[in-house]
Amino acid sequence: MTTLPVRPPLARSSDRVIAGVCSGLAVHMGWPVKNVRLGMVLASFAGGAGLVFYAWLWIMVPTADEAARRTARRPASPIAPAVSQPAPAQAPDAGSPEGAARADADGGGGPSGPPWFRVQGMRYGKEILLGCGLLLVAGIMVAQLLGVDVSLGTLIPAAAVLGGASIAWMQLDETRRAGLVDKTKADQAGGWGRLAAGLALVVAGVLVMVSGSGSWEQTWLALLASVAVLGGVVLVLLPWALKFWRDLEAERAGRIRETERAEIAAHLHDSVLQTLALIQRRAGNEHDVVRLARAQERELRGWLFQDPGRESGQLSDRIKAVAGEVEDLLGHAVEVVTVGDAAMDEAHEALVQASREAMLNASRHGGGTVSVYLEASDGQAEIFIKDRGPGFELGDVPADRLGVRESIIGRMKRHGGSATILSTGEGTEVRLRVPAAADHAEGKS
Amino acid sequence: MNTAQGPGTRPANSARVVIVDDHAIFRSGLKADLDASIQVVGEAATVEQAIAVIAQQRPDVVLLDVHLPGGLGGGGREVIAGSAALLSSTRFLALSVSDAAEDVVAVIRAGARGYVTKTISGAEITDAVFRVAGGDAVFSPRLAGFVLDAFGTAPADIADDELDKLSARELEVMRLIARGYSYKEVAKELFISIKTVETHVSAVLRKLQLSSRHELTKWAAERRLL
């Protein structure tokens, strides 16, 4: 059987000449380090491609221990998914910047507004927007007082700049969250789209404003110069920003893990430690020790593996709970295997009660592990309860003993189901069956 | 993969075994529990140790814990992948405390011949070791239940891809195993020989390993509990 080789994740290693990029790359690709380094140097002569690639990896690839911290296995806990709510992916609506700015300035900005200017994640976001709007209005008033004729020609670009900037700012918060948890590409694409729309709005606004007061030639020159300066600033600040962002992320992840750890510790203390203490005190009584260990195992398993999002109170949950009770009561293991599931109804309740009785009998008389198998599909449910005891003859059971006759067979019949008991010298198997809901309604009428 | 070897080819009364588990207490407990006819020729606690010991000792059977430290974090699956060259002579029996479906699927699909839980008794594990050494598959009731859940409880139509569904007979066998029947009891119940039961179980194991049915993996990922 062939399996794909598993590649170690790409991370800058501590075995470094400059920043550990080459050795990290070598480990990831499975090539010798020397070749990678030589290749990088050669590529640097090809128009600096190697240098650019190296710098890019330096920025983008985390160091080995950063990566290890990030991928540290998280225990199953209901906390993790609650960290972030997915933001709705929505294309930016750049149709009417003026309207947007006005809507913002109106200050209502309730949570029912369109999502592209929703400000739920950002603290004081609403206040900042409102303040900007008011400042704008005040500025216009002051200008008019000073005798300047404020025309729509300057108002519209200014509104565009403000609208664009606010869209981009709001994006900041959501992009950061998107980076922390693994989100779908579509969401991120929507975020980048909104960011780009915001930027375009700002640039267009500035352009219109500047071009109103000078020749086109000057405008183009100014635009070129400012783009060059901006590019330079971005180039210098980007690594710092990225580093800062990554630190923040690491710290956040650390805090989440700390909370999870605390919850796990609390749970273990309440359950496992208490049981271990009990086991030490009852070390002499084998029966008690086994029973305690089984009960604790069941509890811990439920806590570790149960999916918190799953609907509870289904038939399989009830059967498992009943099996646990029987186990606690009589001390013999009851192994439950379930296939499929069904929502509880009246007949299923009878099924659960009858199987409880059957499990009790099997555990009491079988004296070993009891196997329980539940198969539920399309409303029909079947349960098999098997033990390896000496077996019994139904006719030999005294008439005043109601366990088998009433609690199992009678109960199943009353609810439109059936019960069959097969007993040989090597064990007993009780088979209980409830037909689909429509069937047993017919059966009763 | 040659699966349907009869009991005739089974090493009659001894088996060389390597135990791979990161808990020393469990290893020594298991060693004490195993029958005298089983010779423990090596032990390992990590993925790297396991691959080295298995390559060196070439045992008949490896008792393999699903969760192991070391390597690239792949646990038992990685040990089987690392010993792929020996799969024709060395069989792997997965042992685990985990009930998680994705663990079971991963290790069976990597090539393990069976999956049993760690609470199994010494006699049962001895029986399982000999069965696996003979080329048969070992299904616990839980694994059988998992197979039924993953493949569905309806028998295959002729139109279906052969690997995606169980035949009516295979379904019957799986149901009985899930109900707690031993292979012998299954054979008696269905009026077939034990060898035929083993053939059916091996066929189911093959389907579990080779089925490209995407629901299988998706199912295992979605459901965290058997």
Coordinates of N, CA and C in Angstrom, one line a residue, chain B:
Chain B
M1 N -3.5 -7.0 -2.2 CA -3.2 -7.5 -0.9 C -3.8 -8.9 -0.8
N2 N -3.1 -9.8 -0.3 CA -3.6 -11.2 -0.2 C -4.3 -11.3 1.2
T3 N -5.5 -11.5 1.2 CA -6.2 -11.4 2.5 C -6.7 -12.8 3.0
A4 N -7.2 -13.6 2.0 CA -8.0 -14.7 2.4 C -7.1 -16.0 2.6
Q5 N -6.2 -15.9 3.5 CA -5.4 -17.0 3.9 C -6.1 -17.8 4.9
G6 N -6.2 -19.1 4.7 CA -6.9 -19.9 5.7 C -6.2 -20.2 6.9
P7 N -6.8 -20.8 7.9 CA -6.2 -21.1 9.1 C -4.9 -22.0 8.9
G8 N -4.9 -22.7 7.8 CA -3.8 -23.6 7.6 C -2.5 -23.0 7.5
T9 N -2.4 -21.7 7.0 CA -1.1 -21.0 6.9 C -0.8 -20.3 8.2
R10 N -1.6 -20.4 9.2 CA -1.4 -19.7 10.4 C -0.2 -20.3 11.2
P11 N 0.7 -19.5 11.7 CA 1.8 -20.1 12.5 C 1.1 -20.9 13.7
A12 N 1.4 -22.2 13.7 CA 0.5 -23.0 14.5 C 0.5 -22.6 16.0
N13 N 1.6 -22.5 16.6 CA 1.5 -22.3 18.1 C 2.5 -21.2 18.6
S14 N 3.0 -20.3 17.8 CA 3.7 -19.2 18.4 C 3.7 -18.0 17.4
A15 N 3.9 -16.9 18.0 CA 3.9 -15.7 17.2 C 4.9 -14.7 17.8
R16 N 5.7 -14.0 16.9 CA 6.7 -13.0 17.4 C 6.0 -11.7 17.3
V17 N 6.0 -10.9 18.4 CA 5.2 -9.7 18.5 C 6.1 -8.5 19.0
V18 N 5.8 -7.4 18.4 CA 6.4 -6.1 18.9 C 5.3 -5.3 19.5
I19 N 5.5 -4.7 20.7 CA 4.5 -3.9 21.3 C 4.9 -2.4 21.2
V20 N 4.0 -1.6 20.6 CA 4.3 -0.2 20.4 C 3.3 0.6 21.2
D21 N 3.8 1.2 22.3 CA 2.8 2.1 23.1 C 3.7 3.0 23.9
D22 N 3.3 4.2 24.1 CA 4.1 5.2 24.8 C 4.0 5.1 26.3
H23 N 3.1 4.2 26.8 CA 3.0 4.1 28.2 C 3.6 2.8 28.7
A24 N 4.7 2.9 29.4 CA 5.5 1.7 29.9 C 4.6 0.8 30.7
I25 N 3.7 1.4 31.5 CA 2.8 0.6 32.4 C 1.9 -0.3 31.5
F26 N 1.4 0.3 30.5 CA 0.5 -0.5 29.6 C 1.3 -1.6 28.9
R27 N 2.5 -1.3 28.5 CA 3.3 -2.3 27.8 C 3.6 -3.5 28.7
S28 N 4.0 -3.2 29.9 CA 4.3 -4.3 30.8 C 3.1 -5.1 31.2
G29 N 2.0 -4.4 31.3 CA 0.7 -5.1 31.7 C 0.3 -6.0 30.5
L30 N 0.4 -5.5 29.3 CA 0.0 -6.3 28.1 C 0.9 -7.5 28.0
K31 N 2.2 -7.3 28.3 CA 3.1 -8.4 28.1 C 2.8 -9.5 29.1
A32 N 2.4 -9.1 30.3 CA 2.0 -10.1 31.3 C 0.7 -10.8 31.0
D33 N -0.2 -10.1 30.3 CA -1.5 -10.6 29.9 C -1.4 -11.6 28.8
L34 N -0.5 -11.4 27.9 CA -0.4 -12.3 26.7 C -0.1 -13.7 27.0
D35 N -0.6 -14.6 26.2 CA -0.3 -16.0 26.4 C 1.2 -16.3 26.3
A36 N 1.6 -17.5 26.9 CA 3.0 -17.8 26.9 C 3.5 -18.2 25.4
S37 N 2.5 -18.5 24.6 CA 2.9 -18.9 23.2 C 3.3 -17.7 22.4
I38 N 3.0 -16.5 22.9 CA 3.4 -15.3 22.2 C 4.7 -14.7 22.7
Q39 N 5.6 -14.5 21.8 CA 6.9 -14.1 22.2 C 7.1 -12.6 21.9
V40 N 7.3 -11.8 22.9 CA 7.4 -10.4 22.7 C 8.9 -10.1 22.4
V41 N 9.2 -9.7 21.2 CA 10.6 -9.6 20.7 C 11.1 -8.2 20.8
G42 N 10.2 -7.2 21.0 CA 10.6 -5.8 21.0 C 9.5 -4.9 21.5
E43 N 10.0 -3.8 22.0 CA 9.0 -2.8 22.5 C 9.5 -1.4 21.9
A44 N 8.5 -0.5 21.8 CA 8.9 0.8 21.3 C 7.9 1.8 21.9
A45 N 8.4 3.1 22.1 CA 7.5 4.1 22.7 C 7.2 5.2 21.8
T46 N 8.0 5.4 20.7 CA 7.8 6.5 19.8 C 7.8 6.0 18.3
V47 N 7.4 6.9 17.4 CA 7.3 6.5 16.0 C 8.6 6.0 15.5
E48 N 9.7 6.8 15.8 CA 11.0 6.4 15.3 C 11.5 5.1 15.8
Q49 N 11.4 4.9 17.1 CA 11.8 3.6 17.8 C 11.0 2.5 17.1
A50 N 9.7 2.7 16.9 CA 8.9 1.6 16.4 C 9.3 1.2 15.0
I51 N 9.6 2.2 14.2 CA 10.0 1.8 12.8 C 11.3 1.1 12.8
A52 N 12.2 1.5 13.7 CA 13.5 0.9 13.8 C 13.4 -0.6 14.3
V53 N 12.6 -0.7 15.4 CA 12.5 -2.1 16.0 C 11.8 -3.0 15.0
I54 N 10.8 -2.5 14.3 CA 10.0 -3.4 13.4 C 10.9 -3.8 12.3
A55 N 11.7 -2.9 11.7 CA 12.6 -3.2 10.6 C 13.7 -4.2 11.1
Q56 N 14.1 -4.1 12.3 CA 15.2 -5.0 12.8 C 14.6 -6.4 13.2
Q57 N 13.5 -6.4 13.8 CA 13.0 -7.7 14.3 C 12.1 -8.4 13.3
R58 N 11.5 -7.7 12.4 CA 10.5 -8.3 11.5 C 9.6 -9.3 12.2
P59 N 8.8 -8.8 13.1 CA 7.9 -9.6 13.9 C 6.7 -10.1 13.0
D60 N 5.9 -11.1 13.5 CA 4.7 -11.5 12.8 C 3.6 -10.4 12.9
V61 N 3.5 -9.9 14.2 CA 2.4 -9.0 14.5 C 3.0 -7.8 15.3
V62 N 2.5 -6.6 14.9 CA 2.8 -5.4 15.7 C 1.6 -5.0 16.4
L63 N 1.6 -4.9 17.8 CA 0.5 -4.4 18.5 C 0.7 -2.9 18.6
L64 N -0.1 -2.1 18.0 CA 0.3 -0.7 17.7 C -0.8 0.3 18.3
D65 N -0.3 1.1 19.2 CA -1.1 2.2 19.7 C -1.4 3.2 18.6
V66 N -2.6 3.7 18.6 CA -2.9 4.7 17.5 C -2.3 6.0 17.8
H67 N -2.2 6.5 19.0 CA -1.6 7.7 19.4 C -0.2 7.5 19.9
L68 N 0.8 8.1 19.2 CA 2.2 7.9 19.6 C 2.9 9.3 19.5
P69 N 3.8 9.5 20.4 CA 4.6 10.7 20.2 C 5.7 10.5 19.1
G70 N 6.3 11.6 18.7 CA 7.4 11.5 17.8 C 7.0 11.5 16.3
G71 N 8.0 11.4 15.4 CA 7.7 11.5 14.0 C 7.1 12.8 13.6
L72 N 6.2 12.8 12.7 CA 5.6 14.0 12.2 C 4.2 14.2 12.8
G73 N 4.0 13.5 13.9 CA 2.7 13.6 14.6 C 1.6 12.7 14.0
G74 N 2.0 11.8 13.1 CA 1.0 10.9 12.5 C 0.6 9.7 13.3
G75 N 1.4 9.4 14.4 CA 1.1 8.3 15.3 C 1.2 7.0 14.6
G76 N 0.3 6.1 15.0 CA 0.3 4.7 14.5 C 0.3 4.6 12.9
R77 N -0.4 5.5 12.3 CA -0.5 5.6 10.9 C 0.9 5.8 10.3
E78 N 1.6 6.6 10.9 CA 3.0 6.9 10.4 C 3.9 5.7 10.5
V79 N 3.7 4.9 11.6 CA 4.5 3.7 11.8 C 4.2 2.7 10.7
I80 N 2.9 2.6 10.4 CA 2.6 1.6 9.3 C 3.1 2.1 8.0
A81 N 3.0 3.4 7.7 CA 3.5 4.0 6.5 C 5.0 3.8 6.4
G82 N 5.7 4.0 7.5 CA 7.2 3.8 7.6 C 7.6 2.4 7.4
S83 N 6.7 1.4 7.7 CA 7.1 0.0 7.6 C 6.4 -0.6 6.4
A84 N 6.1 0.2 5.4 CA 5.3 -0.3 4.2 C 5.9 -1.4 3.5
A85 N 7.3 -1.5 3.5 CA 8.0 -2.5 2.8 C 7.7 -3.9 3.4
L86 N 7.4 -3.9 4.7 CA 7.3 -5.2 5.4 C 5.8 -5.6 5.5
L87 N 4.9 -4.9 4.9 CA 3.4 -5.2 5.1 C 3.1 -6.6 4.7
S88 N 3.8 -7.2 3.8 CA 3.5 -8.5 3.3 C 3.8 -9.6 4.4
S89 N 4.8 -9.3 5.2 CA 5.1 -10.3 6.2 C 4.7 -9.9 7.6
T90 N 4.6 -8.6 7.9 CA 4.3 -8.2 9.3 C 2.9 -7.6 9.3
R91 N 2.1 -8.0 10.2 CA 0.7 -7.5 10.3 C 0.6 -6.6 11.5
F92 N -0.3 -5.6 11.3 CA -0.5 -4.6 12.4 C -1.9 -4.7 13.0
L93 N -1.9 -4.8 14.3 CA -3.2 -4.8 15.0 C -3.2 -3.5 15.8
A94 N -4.2 -2.6 15.5 CA -4.3 -1.4 16.3 C -5.0 -1.5 17.6
L95 N -4.4 -0.9 18.6 CA -4.9 -0.9 20.0 C -5.1 0.5 20.4
S96 N -6.3 0.8 20.9 CA -6.5 2.2 21.3 C -7.5 2.4 22.4
V97 N -7.4 3.5 23.1 CA -8.4 3.8 24.1 C -9.4 4.8 23.4
S98 N -9.0 5.2 22.2 CA -9.8 6.2 21.5 C -11.0 5.6 20.8
D99 N -12.2 6.3 20.9 CA -13.4 5.9 20.2 C -13.6 6.7 18.9
A100 N -12.7 7.6 18.7 CA -12.9 8.6 17.6 C -12.8 7.9 16.3
A101 N -13.9 8.1 15.4 CA -13.9 7.4 14.2 C -12.8 7.7 13.3
E102 N -12.3 9.0 13.3 CA -11.2 9.4 12.4 C -9.9 8.6 12.7
D103 N -9.7 8.3 14.0 CA -8.5 7.5 14.4 C -8.6 6.1 13.8
V104 N -9.8 5.5 13.9 CA -10.0 4.1 13.4 C -9.8 4.1 11.9
V105 N -10.5 5.0 11.2 CA -10.4 5.1 9.7 C -9.0 5.2 9.3
A106 N -8.3 6.2 9.9 CA -6.9 6.5 9.5 C -6.0 5.2 9.6
V107 N -6.1 4.5 10.7 CA -5.1 3.5 11.0 C -5.5 2.2 10.1
I108 N -6.8 2.0 9.9 CA -7.2 0.9 9.1 C -6.9 1.2 7.6
R109 N -7.1 2.4 7.2 CA -6.8 2.7 5.8 C -5.3 2.7 5.6
A110 N -4.5 2.9 6.6 CA -3.0 2.9 6.4 C -2.6 1.4 6.2
G111 N -3.4 0.5 6.7 CA -3.0 -0.9 6.4 C -3.1 -1.9 7.7
A112 N -3.7 -1.4 8.8 CA -3.8 -2.3 9.9 C -4.8 -3.3 9.6
R113 N -4.7 -4.5 10.2 CA -5.6 -5.6 10.0 C -6.7 -5.8 11.0
G114 N -6.7 -4.8 11.9 CA -7.8 -4.9 12.9 C -7.7 -3.8 13.9
Y115 N -8.7 -3.7 14.7 CA -8.8 -2.6 15.7 C -9.5 -3.1 16.9
V116 N -8.8 -3.1 18.0 CA -9.4 -3.5 19.3 C -9.1 -2.4 20.3
T117 N -10.0 -2.4 21.3 CA -9.8 -1.4 22.4 C -8.9 -2.0 23.5
K118 N -8.3 -1.1 24.3 CA -7.3 -1.5 25.2 C -7.9 -2.3 26.4
T119 N -9.3 -2.2 26.6 CA -9.9 -2.9 27.7 C -10.1 -4.4 27.4
I120 N -9.7 -4.8 26.3 CA -9.8 -6.2 25.9 C -9.0 -7.1 26.8
S121 N -9.5 -8.4 27.0 CA -8.9 -9.3 28.0 C -7.7 -9.9 27.3
G122 N -6.8 -10.5 28.2 CA -5.6 -11.2 27.7 C -5.9 -12.3 26.7
A123 N -6.9 -13.1 27.0 CA -7.2 -14.2 26.2 C -7.7 -13.7 24.8
E124 N -8.5 -12.7 24.9 CA -9.1 -12.1 23.6 C -7.9 -11.6 22.7
I125 N -7.0 -10.9 23.4 CA -5.9 -10.3 22.6 C -5.0 -11.3 22.0
T126 N -4.8 -12.4 22.8 CA -4.0 -13.5 22.3 C -4.6 -14.1 21.0
D127 N -5.9 -14.3 21.1 CA -6.7 -14.8 20.0 C -6.6 -13.9 18.8
A128 N -6.7 -12.6 19.1 CA -6.6 -11.6 18.0 C -5.3 -11.6 17.3
V129 N -4.2 -11.8 18.1 CA -2.8 -11.8 17.6 C -2.7 -12.9 16.6
F130 N -3.2 -14.1 17.0 CA -3.0 -15.3 16.1 C -3.8 -15.1 14.9
R131 N -5.0 -14.5 15.0 CA -5.9 -14.3 13.9 C -5.2 -13.4 12.9
V132 N -4.7 -12.3 13.4 CA -4.0 -11.3 12.5 C -2.7 -11.9 11.9
A133 N -2.0 -12.7 12.7 CA -0.8 -13.4 12.2 C -1.1 -14.3 11.0
G134 N -2.3 -14.9 11.1 CA -2.7 -15.8 10.0 C -3.3 -15.0 8.8
G135 N -3.3 -13.7 8.8 CA -3.7 -13.0 7.7 C -5.2 -12.6 7.7
D136 N -5.9 -12.9 8.8 CA -7.3 -12.5 8.9 C -7.4 -11.1 9.5
A137 N -8.7 -10.7 9.5 CA -9.0 -9.4 10.0 C -9.6 -9.6 11.4
V138 N -9.4 -8.6 12.3 CA -10.0 -8.7 13.6 C -10.9 -7.5 13.7
F139 N -12.2 -7.8 13.9 CA -13.2 -6.7 14.1 C -13.8 -6.8 15.5
S140 N -13.7 -5.7 16.2 CA -14.4 -5.6 17.5 C -15.8 -5.2 17.1
P141 N -16.8 -5.5 18.1 CA -18.2 -5.0 17.8 C -18.2 -3.5 17.5
R142 N -17.4 -2.8 18.1 CA -17.4 -1.3 17.8 C -17.0 -1.0 16.4
L143 N -15.9 -1.7 15.9 CA -15.5 -1.5 14.5 C -16.5 -1.9 13.6
A144 N -17.2 -3.1 13.9 CA -18.3 -3.5 13.0 C -19.4 -2.5 12.9
G145 N -19.7 -1.9 14.1 CA -20.8 -0.9 14.2 C -20.4 0.3 13.3
F146 N -19.1 0.6 13.4 CA -18.6 1.8 12.6 C -18.7 1.5 11.1
V147 N -18.4 0.3 10.7 CA -18.5 -0.1 9.3 C -19.9 0.0 8.8
L148 N -20.9 -0.5 9.6 CA -22.3 -0.4 9.3 C -22.7 1.0 9.2
D149 N -22.3 1.8 10.1 CA -22.7 3.2 10.0 C -22.1 3.9 8.8
A150 N -20.9 3.6 8.5 CA -20.2 4.3 7.4 C -20.7 3.9 6.0
F151 N -20.9 2.6 5.9 CA -21.3 2.0 4.6 C -22.8 2.0 4.4
G152 N -23.6 2.2 5.5 CA -25.0 2.1 5.3 C -25.5 0.7 5.6
T153 N -26.7 0.5 6.0 CA -27.2 -0.8 6.3 C -28.1 -1.4 5.2
A154 N -28.1 -0.7 4.0 CA -28.8 -1.3 2.9 C -27.8 -2.1 2.0
P155 N -28.2 -3.3 1.6 CA -27.2 -4.1 0.8 C -27.0 -3.5 -0.6
A156 N -25.9 -3.9 -1.2 CA -25.5 -3.3 -2.5 C -26.4 -3.7 -3.6
D157 N -26.7 -2.7 -4.5 CA -27.4 -3.0 -5.7 C -26.3 -3.4 -6.7
I158 N -26.8 -4.0 -7.8 CA -25.8 -4.4 -8.8 C -25.1 -3.2 -9.4
A159 N -25.9 -2.1 -9.5 CA -25.4 -0.9 -10.2 C -24.3 -0.2 -9.4
D160 N -24.3 -0.4 -8.1 CA -23.3 0.3 -7.2 C -21.9 -0.2 -7.5
D161 N -21.0 0.7 -7.3 CA -19.6 0.3 -7.3 C -19.4 -0.7 -6.2
E162 N -18.7 -1.8 -6.6 CA -18.5 -2.9 -5.7 C -17.9 -2.5 -4.3
L163 N -17.0 -1.5 -4.4 CA -16.3 -1.1 -3.2 C -17.1 -0.2 -2.2
D164 N -18.2 0.3 -2.7 CA -18.9 1.3 -1.9 C -20.0 0.8 -1.0
K165 N -20.3 -0.5 -1.2 CA -21.4 -1.0 -0.4 C -21.0 -2.4 0.0
L166 N -21.7 -2.9 1.1 CA -21.4 -4.2 1.5 C -22.5 -5.1 0.9
S167 N -22.1 -6.4 0.6 CA -23.1 -7.3 0.1 C -24.0 -7.7 1.3
A168 N -25.1 -8.4 0.9 CA -26.1 -8.8 1.9 C -25.4 -9.7 3.0
R169 N -24.6 -10.6 2.5 CA -24.0 -11.5 3.4 C -23.0 -10.8 4.3
E170 N -22.2 -9.9 3.8 CA -21.2 -9.1 4.6 C -22.0 -8.3 5.6
L171 N -23.1 -7.8 5.2 CA -23.9 -7.0 6.2 C -24.4 -7.9 7.4
E172 N -24.8 -9.1 7.0 CA -25.3 -10.0 8.1 C -24.1 -10.3 9.1
V173 N -22.9 -10.6 8.5 CA -21.8 -10.9 9.3 C -21.4 -9.7 10.2
M174 N -21.4 -8.5 9.6 CA -21.1 -7.3 10.4 C -22.1 -7.1 11.5
R175 N -23.4 -7.3 11.2 CA -24.4 -7.1 12.2 C -24.2 -8.0 13.4
L176 N -23.9 -9.3 13.1 CA -23.7 -10.3 14.2 C -22.5 -9.9 15.0
I177 N -21.4 -9.5 14.3 CA -20.2 -9.1 15.1 C -20.6 -7.9 16.0
A178 N -21.3 -7.0 15.5 CA -21.7 -5.8 16.2 C -22.6 -6.2 17.4
R179 N -23.3 -7.3 17.3 CA -24.2 -7.7 18.4 C -23.4 -8.5 19.4
G180 N -22.1 -8.7 19.2 CA -21.2 -9.3 20.2 C -20.9 -10.8 19.9
Y181 N -21.3 -11.3 18.7 CA -21.0 -12.7 18.4 C -19.5 -12.9 18.1
S182 N -19.0 -14.0 18.5 CA -17.6 -14.4 18.0 C -17.7 -15.0 16.6
Y183 N -16.6 -15.1 15.9 CA -16.6 -15.6 14.6 C -17.3 -17.0 14.6
K184 N -17.0 -17.8 15.6 CA -17.6 -19.2 15.7 C -19.1 -19.1 15.8
E185 N -19.6 -18.2 16.6 CA -21.0 -18.0 16.8 C -21.7 -17.5 15.5
V186 N -20.9 -16.6 14.8 CA -21.5 -16.1 13.5 C -21.6 -17.3 12.5
A187 N -20.6 -18.1 12.5 CA -20.6 -19.2 11.6 C -21.8 -20.1 11.8
K188 N -22.0 -20.4 13.1 CA -23.1 -21.3 13.5 C -24.4 -20.7 13.2
E189 N -24.6 -19.4 13.4 CA -25.8 -18.7 13.2 C -26.2 -18.7 11.7
L190 N -25.2 -18.5 10.9 CA -25.5 -18.4 9.4 C -25.3 -19.7 8.7
F191 N -25.0 -20.7 9.4 CA -24.8 -22.1 8.8 C -23.7 -22.0 7.7
I192 N -22.6 -21.3 8.1 CA -21.4 -21.3 7.2 C -20.2 -21.7 8.0
S193 N -19.1 -22.0 7.3 CA -17.9 -22.3 8.0 C -17.2 -21.1 8.6
I194 N -16.3 -21.3 9.6 CA -15.6 -20.2 10.2 C -14.7 -19.5 9.1
K195 N -14.2 -20.4 8.2 CA -13.3 -19.9 7.2 C -14.1 -18.9 6.3
T196 N -15.3 -19.2 6.0 CA -16.2 -18.3 5.2 C -16.4 -17.0 5.9
V197 N -16.6 -17.1 7.2 CA -16.8 -15.8 8.0 C -15.5 -15.0 7.9
E198 N -14.4 -15.6 8.0 CA -13.1 -14.9 7.9 C -13.0 -14.3 6.5
T199 N -13.4 -15.0 5.5 CA -13.3 -14.4 4.2 C -14.2 -13.2 4.0
H200 N -15.4 -13.2 4.6 CA -16.3 -12.1 4.5 C -15.7 -10.9 5.3
V201 N -15.1 -11.2 6.4 CA -14.6 -10.1 7.3 C -13.4 -9.4 6.5
S202 N -12.6 -10.3 5.9 CA -11.4 -9.8 5.2 C -11.9 -8.9 4.0
A203 N -13.0 -9.3 3.4 CA -13.5 -8.6 2.2 C -14.0 -7.2 2.7
V204 N -14.6 -7.2 3.9 CA -15.1 -5.9 4.4 C -13.9 -5.0 4.7
L205 N -12.9 -5.6 5.3 CA -11.7 -4.8 5.6 C -11.1 -4.2 4.4
R206 N -11.1 -5.0 3.3 CA -10.5 -4.5 2.0 C -11.3 -3.4 1.5
K207 N -12.6 -3.5 1.6 CA -13.5 -2.3 1.2 C -13.2 -1.1 2.0
L208 N -13.0 -1.3 3.3 CA -12.8 -0.2 4.2 C -11.5 0.5 3.8
Q209 N -10.5 -0.3 3.4 CA -9.2 0.2 3.1 C -9.1 0.9 1.7
L210 N -9.9 0.3 0.8 CA -9.7 0.7 -0.6 C -10.8 1.6 -1.1
S211 N -12.0 1.6 -0.5 CA -13.1 2.3 -1.0 C -12.7 3.8 -1.2
S212 N -13.0 4.3 -2.4 CA -12.7 5.7 -2.6 C -13.9 6.6 -2.2
R213 N -14.9 5.9 -1.7 CA -16.2 6.6 -1.4 C -15.8 7.8 -0.5
H214 N -16.1 9.0 -0.9 CA -15.7 10.1 -0.2 C -16.5 10.3 1.1
E215 N -17.7 9.8 1.1 CA -18.5 9.9 2.3 C -17.8 9.3 3.5
L216 N -17.0 8.2 3.3 CA -16.3 7.5 4.4 C -15.5 8.4 5.2
T217 N -14.6 9.2 4.5 CA -13.7 10.1 5.2 C -14.4 11.2 5.8
K218 N -15.4 11.7 5.0 CA -16.2 12.9 5.5 C -17.0 12.5 6.7
W219 N -17.5 11.3 6.6 CA -18.3 10.8 7.7 C -17.4 10.7 9.0
A220 N -16.2 10.2 8.8 CA -15.4 10.0 10.0 C -15.0 11.4 10.5
A221 N -14.8 12.3 9.7 CA -14.3 13.6 10.1 C -15.5 14.3 10.9
E222 N -16.7 14.1 10.4 CA -17.8 14.8 11.0 C -18.2 14.2 12.3
R223 N -18.2 12.9 12.4 CA -18.6 12.2 13.6 C -17.4 12.0 14.5
R224 N -17.4 12.4 15.7 CA -16.3 12.3 16.5 C -16.4 11.0 17.4
L225 N -17.5 10.4 17.4 CA -17.8 9.3 18.3 C -18.3 8.2 17.5
L226 N -17.9 7.0 17.8 CA -18.5 5.8 17.2 C -19.9 5.6 17.7

